[in-house]
Structures are given as structure tokens and as C-alpha cells.
Amino acid sequence: MTQLAAFAAELLAGRIKVIDLTQTLSPEFPTIALPPEFGQCAPFRLEEISRYDSRGPAWYWNNFSCGEHTGTHFDAPIHWVSGKDLANNTTDTIPAQNFIAPACVIDCAREAAANADFVLTVAVIEAWEAKHGRIPAGNWVFLRTDWSKKSGAAYANLQADGAHTPGPDPEAVRFLVEQRDVLGFGVETIGTDAGQAHHFTPPYPAHFYMHGKGRYGLQCLANLDRLPPTGALIVSPPLKIKGGSGSPLRVLALVAS
Amino acid sequence: MSLRAAYDGVVAAVPVTVPYERYSIHGAHWWIGRALHEAVRVAGLRPRDIDGLCVSSFSLGNDTAVGLTQHFGLSPRWLDHIPMGGAAGVVGLRRAARAVQMGDADIVACVAGDTNAPDSFRRMLAGFSRFAADASYPYGAGGPNASFALLTDAYMRRYGATREDFGRICVAQRQNALSFPHALMKRPLTMEQYLAARPIADPVALFDCVMPCAGAEAFLVMREDTARAMGLPGVRVLATIERHNAFPEDPIQLRGGWAMDCGELYAMAGLTPDGIDVVQTYDDYPVIIMLQFEDLGFCAKGEAPAFVRHHDLTCGGTFPHNTSGGQLSVGQAGAAGGYLGLVEAMRQITGQALGAQVAGAKTALAAGFGMINYDRGLCSGAAILAAA
Amino acid sequence: MTAKLPPPQRKNPLLPTRQPLLPPSSRSRTALGLTAAAAEGRFALQVCADCGAVQYPPREACHACLGANLPWREVPAGGALIAETTVRITADPYFRQRTPWRTGIVALDCGPSVVAHLHGDVVPDGRVRMTLRLDKSGQGVMLALPGQDTPDMQDDRQMREMTCDPKGRRVLVTDGRNAFGQAMARAFIDVGAAGVFVGVADAWKPFPGQDKLAGEVVPLDITDTDSVHRLAASLGGRVEILVNTALHVRPGGILDRRDTVTAREEMEATYFGPMRLAQAFGPVLRSRGADGTHPACAWVNILSAYALAPTPTFGAFAATQAAALSLAHSLRAELRPLRVVNALVGPLDDEWHQAVPPPKVAPAALAASVLRALRDGIEDLAVGDIAQDLLARWKDNPTTLARELAAG
Ligand SMILES: [Zn+2]
């Protein structure tokens, strides 16, 4: 209790800042682009129910619709076939304890600016650890690319051969899961995997290995440039969708000033 | 040709006009009621003495002659409703005359009346007939102005009639109207004014058109001895004709149904056109007057323009015609317009003219024409009357 | 000689807009046969099956023999003008806005005399070609054209009340992401549209033909209510013809799908999309239905002919098209005086019909058909051999068509 009271006092005093890592849910925000014969993730849509009018004189409200993987969203292990048989692998069964955790932020903004197909490798992680210390178990690892500052076509960056956005290679993901026991992997792009990740073996390694080991994903994050390399506390509870594979959510970071 | 039976022993009497008004806040029931009231007052009858009723009106709403019996407290044993517009007077007369002659009724009141309110004429036109709604009203919605403009155009094209020819008819009728107390249009009309009038639907201009108004007309049909006993001057019905949808194969109407029955009309009357002292044609537009002059034997087909150039059509002229001023000057009170000429004819040959009296008039011809169902008038009729 | 219509003038903002009134619309049920023929650009009258007499106005019994069997048949359209008038005074508010208005009586070679609207180049006693057109009430009316085409005859003032010539008008093509929308935009530019706006959804997603897209690209996603309303707010008052080219064809029957996700996308694009367009653009287009020399005039839907009856291999899609067709019929009543053009198309020559053998409808062919329909004032058209065949079978017996398509 005293710990929490101290925390609350720091929060109220403004010495702990709350940083919003969430993109605004809007109809225009890009979703994952798959070949059109596949099922598609629904974009965000808002339909007005009433606005102080004949449909409801004193109140304004909307119905919204979207996919589980629309906007800033959480990936549960069941999202990928490699995690389909794990225990507690859905949005409603994941232990709530896991929704608050610290994060390590690996800043690759410069590299991503230079190369949209920048790949996070073990070497890059080790170089980061040389500077900031070993990634503790149970931490989120966020890949900062400043990709969230782009919008529209530049953000999706779709070419004739698919999307070109940064992401980890298979070894880096395995390293994080098996050697560092991370809680999950978070990115600013539409997927935790690189835009060209279907050419890796296995394809989409971030999804394959993270979810295969019961770890989580966070996509379409923003404001990672406002986080310290270590020490930020992430609050990221998805909607409690029964059997859900993920959900749009508000992601907050608590940072000591 | 075997002639139909004559209307022996029957007269029409008590010509009634309820003075017209441009617009009225009263319904058609009111106008028809006023006409019946005036008829029984003049005749010295009680309403229940009327045992036959014949009604024509466009503006009774959902009522027919049936509803009017209860409305007016009448219990007739003979009832007719004649939805024939401009032919209603002649047709009403011939049916009533036959009913009285055969004893189906003793005293038949023939009445026509309509009201007129702003915009009621447009609404009447929009729903005038199925063919009109389907195939003529949506074409410019010109109503009868446009329909008669087309007939006028075709007539002018075929027979070389000019605007001045039609103007002669209209100017003469206005002259007649100046002495007729009920005429709504009492300003003298010159040929210059006629020709300079505002165009309505080429070649029809303002003074070719009747003005819709409210009003009613009526007369009584009874046995000649009844009339004599009551001291009522009556007119005998020498002959009548009616015809509907005549000459359907004509691509456009350059002749009316009179042309089918003209010979029988005069044969039944035992007269020739020369023997007619006063002519009352149906005159919603002057072109139809020309058709009647031709089809009723006053001149040959296509010669009406020459006929009007060579005759004075006023009350004192060589060919007294539409002596009250006709609808063109008195106004068109809906179905009462189909009675106007007939009622005026009765007055002229019984010496009861309200305006100028044609000297020595003993015989009269009154014609009717009505119901532009689509592209032409379907109903035509005529009656030859003689002073009793 | 028809005077060449000058390009639209900019509106005087101080003058009120001419209200979009409708000409008299009441008709007997039988007379709607004229409307049905006019909608397809055919000149058809009732012809007595017993004696061959041609009937007009429409009737319930033959005027020659009283026979009751009076099927609608295409008849020779030639005739002669035997009377004319120019109506200058009328109590009808629609025609009052438009006087003087010229009409006449035409003696048709096939028999009847017909009261008709007259093209300005029709001369007294001259030969005419009679046509059936839809007026602003959407009812079939007679329009007499000169015996031979005359220069600029499309520009005739009275004829323009019954056509939707794109020349000088501004067009919104709702979806430029597909080849059909792209061809449509190009075609409108080629015939002299005053402006062509081309909607593009998901601009972040590249698409084939993007580099050659003709017209002014505007953001529009008809599956997004907000997007539709935002565009209507900025563009609604500057569009005279709206062509909804949004397509969302996916093969598959009901059982092939395993879910309703794709069907829901189809409904969003082909049913809710037009509904959103109608709710956002409809009122302002309708309000400009009599505005100036180039009023808003047409609303074009591209629909699959399988809206009439489904082919099971595209069964789920066909159901959305049936819904869209039903919506379009209702829009007709609500959007008057706008013309609601339904172009029923057969299989399109696109990536979603790879397994379907020809004949298929190419983008340029669809665009050409829609343009012809607008210029001729046609409201119902079937584009391509397959669509025309389906329509003919459907008219012959809709139940049989459904059964024969179900049998494969
Ligand atoms: Zn027949």
C-alpha cells in the first residue's frame, strides 16, 4: 500500500508523466493490406446513432465497427497458428498482470529513415544492450522507427511487391523470446513484422515466434520517441473479447520525469 | 330515312340564369340550388312538384344527381345526371322531353351549375379524364386552350382561316354582350384589340378564350298543356340530335358529330337552315363555332371564314348569333356553359330576351359540344326550337 | 436550326435557385407501359393481338374490335406534324417555369394521332420521328424529333428536359480505383463534361491505372459515412451527374463463404454505399434539378444483371445486387426530377471473372453505354450480350430464369 500511495503521489505531483502511445482511431487509418481474395481486416467505421436530434433528442452517440487488428492494437497469441493451442492465449484469458509491464525501447529511427526495409538483428539488440544493459525478462521490447510520424501512403508504403516497412529478422525474434524472455514486441508500423517479412523463413517471424511462445504484440504505436530507452511502464489492456485474437486499445506509458 | 318520333305536346319553359361570378366561395350545390329555387319561384311551383331532375356539373365533388335529391329535399321519380359538359343542355333537353312525352315524369327540372375558386380549374384539368391525364395534360398542361389551339392551327392550315376571321365572331359576340345584364365581360372589343391580345397558346390569344367562372342555368320541361295552364311561355322541341366520338378515324378534328346527323336534324324539324331565326352555337373557342356553321349546314365545309366575312353576327345583323354574348363574353360557368345558348334561345323566341331582342325570332337552333377527352371534343348535340 | 447551347454561366448568388418542380405525373396503370418503353429507349405502343390495330392513348380494349389482348410492341415511329401550338400560359407550375412550350399533334404512320412535345427543329407539315422519353416526373412522354438529324439537336431546350447530356455538366465518378471508373472518367472528359471528379478510397493503397487517372481526384470511400458526407459538403453543389462505379465483386455461393465477412463488405460497398451517397448527395442534387442551363440531372448505378436472378457461383454477390437494385428503384421516386439510370451489366472483364468465359463487358464498352443512355435519356439499360440475354429471359418469365440459372 505504501508503494502504491507513493506512486500515486508522484503521479498526482506530475513527476510521473503519462504518455499516450495510441494512434487516433479513424476511417482513413491504414489497415494491413492482404491480397483481396483473402478475408480482410475491417477499417474503423463510425455510424451516428443520434446527435441531439429526432433520433435521440438529448444525446449524441455512435456505433463503431472495425477489426480486432485495426488501429493501435494488441495481438494475442491465438492470433497466429503457432500459438493456437496455448493456454490463456485469448484477449479474455490472458492474465491481467501482463497488461502492465516495463519496456525497453530500441531506437532505430535513423536506420529506418535511411532504409524502409531496415531489419532489426541480434547484433543491433546486442549493441543496444551494450549501452543500456541487458533486456530484463518480462519486459516489452519496442522498436522505435519514428514510422508513426508518417501518414497515408508513406505510412503504408505499399509498392508493387508489397509493403516496405522495418521489422525484425527471425533470429532477432528468437533471441528476444528464447534468450531474453520478453513479454512481447511492439512497433510503430502496421505489423510487428517487417513489410517484406513473408520472404523470411519462417514467414512473419515476429508473429510466429512471439505468439508461438505465448508472447504478445503491439502495433501502430506512437510517441515512442518520448520514451526513455528503459524505465517506462506500459499499460496496455485489450478489450475483453471472448476468444478474441486481439483488440484495438489505448496504450499508455508512465515515465518518471 | 325513317325519322324518329317528334316531341309532340312537350315544351321547355322557365329559362333561368343565376348571375355569374368570376370566383365564388360557394360550392356547386349552392349554385344549383339557387337555379332550382328560381325556377320553382318563377313557375309558381312547390319544390315537390318537380318529379324529374336532370343535373350536370363538374364541381360536385363526390356527389351526383342522386345526392342532390336528398340535399334539396326532392323525391323525383325520374333522375338523370349528364356529364357531358358543353353538350349537357341539348342532351338534357332531349331526354327530359322524351320522359315527359312518355309520362315518366310531369315536370323535369334541367339544371347545370358549377362553382369556381382560384386554382380549381387547374385541378379539374389535371384529373379531367383518363386519356387527358395519360396523353394530353402532361404536354404543356395548356388545358383546353392548348387543345383548341391545335384544332385552330389545323383548321387555319387546312382552310386558310385568319385571325381576323375568328376576330369577327368574338367582336360581334362582345357587341351582343354589351346589352346582356349577366355578361362578365362588358367592355367593347375592337378588332385591333382582338388582334393585339396577349397570346395564350398560339394561335389562340386572350379573346379566343372563355373565362372560367361560377354560375348556373336551368329550365323546366313539361307538357304543353301544363305550361299553358300555368301561364308559362314555352318552346316546342322540333328536333334534336346527339353524337359521341364521331369520325374517330379523322386524324384531327376538323368536323364535329353534327356532320353525321345534320340532315336528320332538319328533316325532323321540317326546316332548312334558312328557316332558323337565331343561332346559338357552343362557343368556348371561335374555331368550334366555324365547325358548327359548316356541320350544321349554314355553309359548306371550309367556308365558315367566308361566311363570317359576309355576315353580321350581332343581334341586329344578318345572322343573329350567340345573342347574349355567349360564353366568350358572359363567362364559362362549367357545365352551365352547355346550357347558356339553349336558355338564351328559349328567351329569344319567347320574347323574353334579357338583352337585345332579335326582332320577330320564332325559331332557334342551339348546339352543344363538349368533353375534350384527349385530342378532340367527343360530345356534340343540337336542338331546333320553335315558339309554342 | 437548334441554337448551340453555350457553356454554363456562373450563377448569380443573389438570385434564388429555380425550384425543381415536376410535370404532371398522374397516369393510369396501363399508361405506364409508355414509361417502361421510354426507360429503355424503345418506341412501343399497344397493338391489338386480334386485329393488329395500334392503340393510343393506352387502353383496356381495342378501339377497333374490343379485343382485350393488347401487348406492347415496337411500332414504326414515323409520322407527320398536323397541328402545333406554343403554350404561353399555363396554370401548371412546372410548365409555367418553362413557357413558351411547344407541342403538336402528330399523325403516326402506324395509325394513331399523338399529342407530343416537339423538338425545335420539327416543322409544320414536316416528317417527324416519334420517340418515347422520360420527362422530369419520370413518366414516359412523346417527343417528336425532326425526320433527319439536325446540327446540335441535343441542345434543344425542350429535348434537354428529357435527356442528360453530360456536355457542360460536372460529373462525380465515385470510384476511380477500378478500370471501369477510370474508363468512365475518361469518357466524360472526352464528351466535354465541364468537370470530372473521381473518388479514390484508401489513397494510401496504390492501384493499377493510378498514374493515368483522368479527372480531379477527390477522397471518397463510400463504405465510410463520414467520408461520403465530407465530400458531399464540399462538392455536392457542384455535381450534376453522379456515377457510382464502386464495385465489389467476389465469386462464391453462400456455402463457399463460411462466414458473412465478405458478404458484409459487399453489402457495404454495393448497398450501404449507394445509400450513403443518396443520403449525402441526393438532397442537394435534387434541389439543383432545375438550376440554370445545366441542372443536376442523373444518378447512375452500375449493377450486375444477376440482380434480376442470381447465378449460384456468384450467389452471395448477386444478393447484394438485388438489394442495390431495389434501393435504386426506391431512389427513383425520391430523387425526382433526377434520372436514376440503372446499367445492368453482365460479367465484367476484370480479375474477379477470370474463370468466366467471354463475352464480358470491357471498361470502355460500359462507359460508352452509360454515355449513350444519358444522352438519349434512357433509364434502364442492359450492357453487353449476357446482360441483354438475361434481361430478355427475365422479361419472358422471371421464375424460369431463376430456375435455369440455379440449374447451372
Ligand atoms: Zn382489335
Short mmCIF file of N, CA, C and O in Angstrom, two decimals, chain B residues 119 122 126 130-131 133-142 145-146 149-151 153-154 157 198-204 250-252 374-376, chain C residues 24 26-28 30-31 56-60 82-92 95 101 103-105 113-117 124-125 141-142:
data_model
loop_
_atom_site.label_atom_id
_atom_site.label_comp_id
_atom_site.label_asym_id
_atom_site.label_seq_id
_atom_site.Cartn_x
_atom_site.Cartn_y
_atom_site.Cartn_z
N ASP B 119 -57.60 28.31 -58.66
CA ASP B 119 -56.90 27.03 -58.80
C ASP B 119 -57.83 25.83 -58.99
O ASP B 119 -57.36 24.74 -59.24
N ARG B 122 -57.50 24.46 -62.60
CA ARG B 122 -56.29 23.67 -62.84
C ARG B 122 -56.46 22.25 -62.31
O ARG B 122 -56.11 21.28 -62.98
N ALA B 126 -56.32 18.74 -64.43
CA ALA B 126 -55.30 17.71 -64.17
C ALA B 126 -55.94 16.34 -64.08
O ALA B 126 -55.32 15.34 -64.41
N ARG B 130 -59.17 10.10 -68.07
CA ARG B 130 -58.02 9.21 -68.09
C ARG B 130 -57.12 9.50 -69.29
O ARG B 130 -55.90 9.59 -69.15
N PHE B 131 -57.71 9.66 -70.46
CA PHE B 131 -56.88 9.93 -71.63
C PHE B 131 -56.17 11.27 -71.49
O PHE B 131 -55.03 11.43 -71.92
N ALA B 133 -55.22 12.72 -68.70
CA ALA B 133 -54.12 12.57 -67.74
C ALA B 133 -52.97 11.78 -68.34
O ALA B 133 -51.80 12.07 -68.09
N ASP B 134 -53.31 10.79 -69.15
CA ASP B 134 -52.27 9.94 -69.71
C ASP B 134 -51.57 10.58 -70.92
O ASP B 134 -50.39 10.32 -71.17
N ALA B 135 -52.31 11.36 -71.68
CA ALA B 135 -51.79 11.65 -73.02
C ALA B 135 -51.95 13.08 -73.50
O ALA B 135 -51.51 13.38 -74.61
N SER B 136 -52.57 13.97 -72.73
CA SER B 136 -52.57 15.36 -73.21
C SER B 136 -52.17 16.36 -72.14
O SER B 136 -51.37 17.26 -72.42
N TYR B 137 -52.67 16.21 -70.91
CA TYR B 137 -52.33 17.21 -69.90
C TYR B 137 -50.83 17.31 -69.65
O TYR B 137 -50.30 18.41 -69.46
N PRO B 138 -50.09 16.19 -69.64
CA PRO B 138 -48.63 16.31 -69.38
C PRO B 138 -47.86 17.04 -70.48
O PRO B 138 -46.68 17.26 -70.33
N TYR B 139 -48.53 17.41 -71.56
CA TYR B 139 -47.84 18.06 -72.67
C TYR B 139 -48.06 19.57 -72.60
O TYR B 139 -48.85 20.13 -73.36
N GLY B 140 -47.44 20.19 -71.65
CA GLY B 140 -47.54 21.64 -71.53
C GLY B 140 -48.66 22.10 -70.61
O GLY B 140 -48.71 23.26 -70.25
N ALA B 141 -49.55 21.18 -70.24
CA ALA B 141 -50.64 21.49 -69.31
C ALA B 141 -51.41 22.74 -69.73
O ALA B 141 -51.80 23.55 -68.91
N GLY B 142 -51.59 22.89 -71.01
CA GLY B 142 -52.29 24.06 -71.51
C GLY B 142 -53.81 23.94 -71.39
O GLY B 142 -54.52 24.92 -71.60
N ASN B 145 -57.19 25.48 -73.69
CA ASN B 145 -56.55 26.49 -74.55
C ASN B 145 -55.63 25.81 -75.56
O ASN B 145 -55.64 26.13 -76.74
N ALA B 146 -54.81 24.88 -75.05
CA ALA B 146 -53.86 24.21 -75.94
C ALA B 146 -54.57 23.27 -76.90
O ALA B 146 -54.24 23.20 -78.08
N ALA B 149 -56.13 25.31 -79.44
CA ALA B 149 -55.09 25.93 -80.26
C ALA B 149 -54.65 24.97 -81.36
O ALA B 149 -54.44 25.37 -82.51
N LEU B 150 -54.51 23.70 -81.00
CA LEU B 150 -54.12 22.70 -82.00
C LEU B 150 -55.19 22.57 -83.08
O LEU B 150 -54.90 22.52 -84.28
N LEU B 151 -56.46 22.52 -82.65
CA LEU B 151 -57.54 22.42 -83.62
C LEU B 151 -57.60 23.68 -84.49
O LEU B 151 -57.82 23.61 -85.71
N ASP B 153 -55.09 25.71 -85.18
CA ASP B 153 -53.94 25.68 -86.09
C ASP B 153 -54.22 24.79 -87.29
O ASP B 153 -53.96 25.17 -88.44
N ALA B 154 -54.76 23.60 -87.02
CA ALA B 154 -55.04 22.67 -88.12
C ALA B 154 -56.11 23.25 -89.05
O ALA B 154 -56.00 23.13 -90.28
N ARG B 157 -54.62 26.07 -91.14
CA ARG B 157 -53.72 25.49 -92.12
C ARG B 157 -54.50 24.88 -93.28
O ARG B 157 -54.14 25.01 -94.44
N ARG B 198 -52.92 39.43 -75.80
CA ARG B 198 -51.85 38.57 -75.29
C ARG B 198 -52.01 37.15 -75.83
O ARG B 198 -53.09 36.55 -75.74
N PRO B 199 -50.95 36.57 -76.42
CA PRO B 199 -51.07 35.18 -76.90
C PRO B 199 -51.16 34.21 -75.72
O PRO B 199 -50.48 34.39 -74.70
N ILE B 200 -51.99 33.22 -75.86
CA ILE B 200 -52.19 32.23 -74.78
C ILE B 200 -51.57 30.90 -75.18
O ILE B 200 -50.76 30.33 -74.46
N ALA B 201 -51.99 30.40 -76.32
CA ALA B 201 -51.40 29.18 -76.88
C ALA B 201 -51.57 29.35 -78.39
O ALA B 201 -52.67 29.15 -78.91
N ASP B 202 -50.50 29.72 -79.04
CA ASP B 202 -50.60 30.11 -80.45
C ASP B 202 -51.35 29.05 -81.26
O ASP B 202 -51.07 27.87 -81.09
N PRO B 203 -52.28 29.44 -82.13
CA PRO B 203 -52.67 30.81 -82.50
C PRO B 203 -53.78 31.40 -81.62
O PRO B 203 -54.31 32.45 -81.94
N VAL B 204 -54.11 30.73 -80.52
CA VAL B 204 -55.18 31.22 -79.66
C VAL B 204 -54.65 32.34 -78.76
O VAL B 204 -53.58 32.18 -78.16
N ASP B 250 -60.71 10.35 -88.18
CA ASP B 250 -60.11 11.62 -88.59
C ASP B 250 -58.85 11.86 -87.77
O ASP B 250 -58.88 11.81 -86.54
N PRO B 251 -57.74 12.16 -88.42
CA PRO B 251 -56.50 12.35 -87.64
C PRO B 251 -56.59 13.55 -86.70
O PRO B 251 -55.94 13.57 -85.67
N ILE B 252 -57.37 14.55 -87.07
CA ILE B 252 -57.58 15.68 -86.19
C ILE B 252 -58.98 16.20 -86.44
O ILE B 252 -59.55 15.99 -87.52
N TYR B 374 -59.40 13.75 -74.99
CA TYR B 374 -57.97 13.64 -75.31
C TYR B 374 -57.59 14.74 -76.29
O TYR B 374 -57.12 15.79 -75.90
N ASP B 375 -57.84 14.52 -77.57
CA ASP B 375 -57.39 15.48 -78.57
C ASP B 375 -58.54 16.21 -79.25
O ASP B 375 -58.30 17.04 -80.10
N ARG B 376 -59.78 15.87 -78.89
CA ARG B 376 -60.93 16.45 -79.60
C ARG B 376 -62.15 16.38 -78.70
O ARG B 376 -62.17 15.60 -77.75
N PRO C 24 -46.86 17.18 -64.65
CA PRO C 24 -47.94 16.31 -64.15
C PRO C 24 -47.53 14.84 -64.26
O PRO C 24 -47.06 14.40 -65.31
N SER C 26 -49.53 12.07 -62.86
CA SER C 26 -50.58 11.07 -62.68
C SER C 26 -50.82 10.31 -63.98
O SER C 26 -50.98 10.92 -65.04
N ARG C 27 -50.82 8.99 -63.89
CA ARG C 27 -51.06 8.16 -65.07
C ARG C 27 -51.89 6.95 -64.66
O ARG C 27 -51.83 6.49 -63.52
N SER C 28 -52.62 6.41 -65.62
CA SER C 28 -53.25 5.13 -65.39
C SER C 28 -52.17 4.06 -65.35
O SER C 28 -51.07 4.25 -65.86
N THR C 30 -52.12 1.32 -66.97
CA THR C 30 -51.82 0.87 -68.33
C THR C 30 -50.86 1.81 -69.04
O THR C 30 -49.97 1.38 -69.76
N ALA C 31 -51.03 3.11 -68.80
CA ALA C 31 -50.17 4.08 -69.48
C ALA C 31 -48.72 3.96 -69.05
O ALA C 31 -47.83 4.48 -69.72
N TYR C 56 -53.65 4.24 -79.16
CA TYR C 56 -53.13 5.36 -78.40
C TYR C 56 -54.26 6.35 -78.23
O TYR C 56 -54.96 6.61 -79.20
N PRO C 57 -54.45 6.90 -77.03
CA PRO C 57 -53.77 6.64 -75.76
C PRO C 57 -53.95 5.18 -75.30
O PRO C 57 -54.81 4.49 -75.82
N PRO C 58 -53.16 4.75 -74.33
CA PRO C 58 -53.24 3.36 -73.86
C PRO C 58 -54.65 3.01 -73.39
O PRO C 58 -55.34 3.82 -72.79
N ARG C 59 -55.02 1.78 -73.69
CA ARG C 59 -56.42 1.36 -73.48
C ARG C 59 -56.50 0.00 -72.82
O ARG C 59 -55.51 -0.72 -72.73
N GLU C 60 -57.74 -0.35 -72.45
CA GLU C 60 -58.03 -1.67 -71.88
C GLU C 60 -58.72 -2.56 -72.91
O GLU C 60 -58.92 -3.75 -72.67
N ILE C 82 -49.34 17.54 -87.83
CA ILE C 82 -50.52 18.11 -88.49
C ILE C 82 -51.07 19.31 -87.75
O ILE C 82 -51.95 20.00 -88.26
N ALA C 83 -50.59 19.57 -86.55
CA ALA C 83 -51.01 20.78 -85.84
C ALA C 83 -49.98 21.07 -84.77
O ALA C 83 -49.36 20.15 -84.24
N GLU C 84 -49.80 22.35 -84.49
CA GLU C 84 -48.84 22.70 -83.44
C GLU C 84 -49.37 23.89 -82.66
O GLU C 84 -50.21 24.66 -83.16
N THR C 85 -48.88 24.02 -81.45
CA THR C 85 -49.18 25.23 -80.68
C THR C 85 -47.99 25.52 -79.79
O THR C 85 -47.18 24.64 -79.51
N THR C 86 -47.91 26.76 -79.39
CA THR C 86 -46.91 27.16 -78.41
C THR C 86 -47.67 27.63 -77.18
O THR C 86 -48.34 28.67 -77.23
N VAL C 87 -47.61 26.84 -76.13
CA VAL C 87 -48.33 27.18 -74.91
C VAL C 87 -47.57 28.29 -74.20
O VAL C 87 -46.38 28.14 -73.90
N ARG C 88 -48.25 29.41 -73.98
CA ARG C 88 -47.60 30.54 -73.31
C ARG C 88 -48.14 30.77 -71.92
O ARG C 88 -47.49 31.38 -71.09
N ILE C 89 -49.35 30.30 -71.69
CA ILE C 89 -49.99 30.47 -70.39
C ILE C 89 -50.42 29.10 -69.90
O ILE C 89 -51.10 28.36 -70.62
N THR C 90 -50.01 28.76 -68.71
CA THR C 90 -50.47 27.51 -68.11
C THR C 90 -50.52 27.69 -66.61
O THR C 90 -49.75 28.48 -66.04
N ALA C 91 -51.41 26.97 -65.98
CA ALA C 91 -51.52 27.05 -64.53
C ALA C 91 -50.61 26.03 -63.85
O ALA C 91 -50.45 26.05 -62.64
N ASP C 92 -50.01 25.16 -64.63
CA ASP C 92 -49.16 24.15 -64.03
C ASP C 92 -47.80 24.76 -63.68
O ASP C 92 -47.14 25.31 -64.56
N PHE C 95 -44.63 23.72 -65.96
CA PHE C 95 -44.59 24.28 -67.31
C PHE C 95 -44.54 25.81 -67.26
O PHE C 95 -44.00 26.45 -68.16
N TRP C 101 -43.87 26.78 -74.40
CA TRP C 101 -43.64 25.34 -74.56
C TRP C 101 -44.39 24.87 -75.79
O TRP C 101 -45.59 25.11 -75.93
N THR C 103 -45.96 22.21 -78.40
CA THR C 103 -46.48 20.85 -78.56
C THR C 103 -47.21 20.77 -79.89
O THR C 103 -47.46 21.78 -80.54
N GLY C 104 -47.55 19.56 -80.26
CA GLY C 104 -48.27 19.40 -81.52
C GLY C 104 -49.00 18.08 -81.57
O GLY C 104 -48.92 17.27 -80.64
N ILE C 105 -49.73 17.90 -82.65
CA ILE C 105 -50.37 16.61 -82.91
C ILE C 105 -49.68 15.99 -84.11
O ILE C 105 -49.53 16.64 -85.16
N SER C 113 -53.25 9.36 -83.78
CA SER C 113 -52.77 10.74 -83.65
C SER C 113 -52.28 10.92 -82.22
O SER C 113 -52.92 10.46 -81.27
N VAL C 114 -51.18 11.60 -82.09
CA VAL C 114 -50.48 11.66 -80.82
C VAL C 114 -50.18 13.11 -80.47
O VAL C 114 -49.59 13.83 -81.28
N VAL C 115 -50.59 13.53 -79.29
CA VAL C 115 -50.15 14.82 -78.76
C VAL C 115 -48.73 14.63 -78.26
O VAL C 115 -48.45 13.70 -77.51
N ALA C 116 -47.82 15.50 -78.70
CA ALA C 116 -46.40 15.28 -78.42
C ALA C 116 -45.69 16.59 -78.10
O ALA C 116 -46.10 17.66 -78.55
N HIS C 117 -44.63 16.47 -77.30
CA HIS C 117 -43.67 17.56 -77.19
C HIS C 117 -42.91 17.63 -78.52
O HIS C 117 -42.63 16.60 -79.14
N PRO C 124 -43.95 22.48 -89.23
CA PRO C 124 -45.33 22.15 -89.57
C PRO C 124 -45.40 21.38 -90.88
O PRO C 124 -44.68 21.68 -91.83
N ASP C 125 -46.27 20.40 -90.90
CA ASP C 125 -46.48 19.52 -92.05
C ASP C 125 -45.25 18.67 -92.39
O ASP C 125 -45.25 17.94 -93.37
N VAL C 141 -43.21 10.06 -72.09
CA VAL C 141 -43.94 11.04 -72.89
C VAL C 141 -43.43 10.98 -74.32
O VAL C 141 -42.33 10.52 -74.60
N MET C 142 -44.28 11.49 -75.22
CA MET C 142 -43.95 11.52 -76.64
C MET C 142 -43.12 12.77 -76.93
O MET C 142 -43.50 13.88 -76.56
#
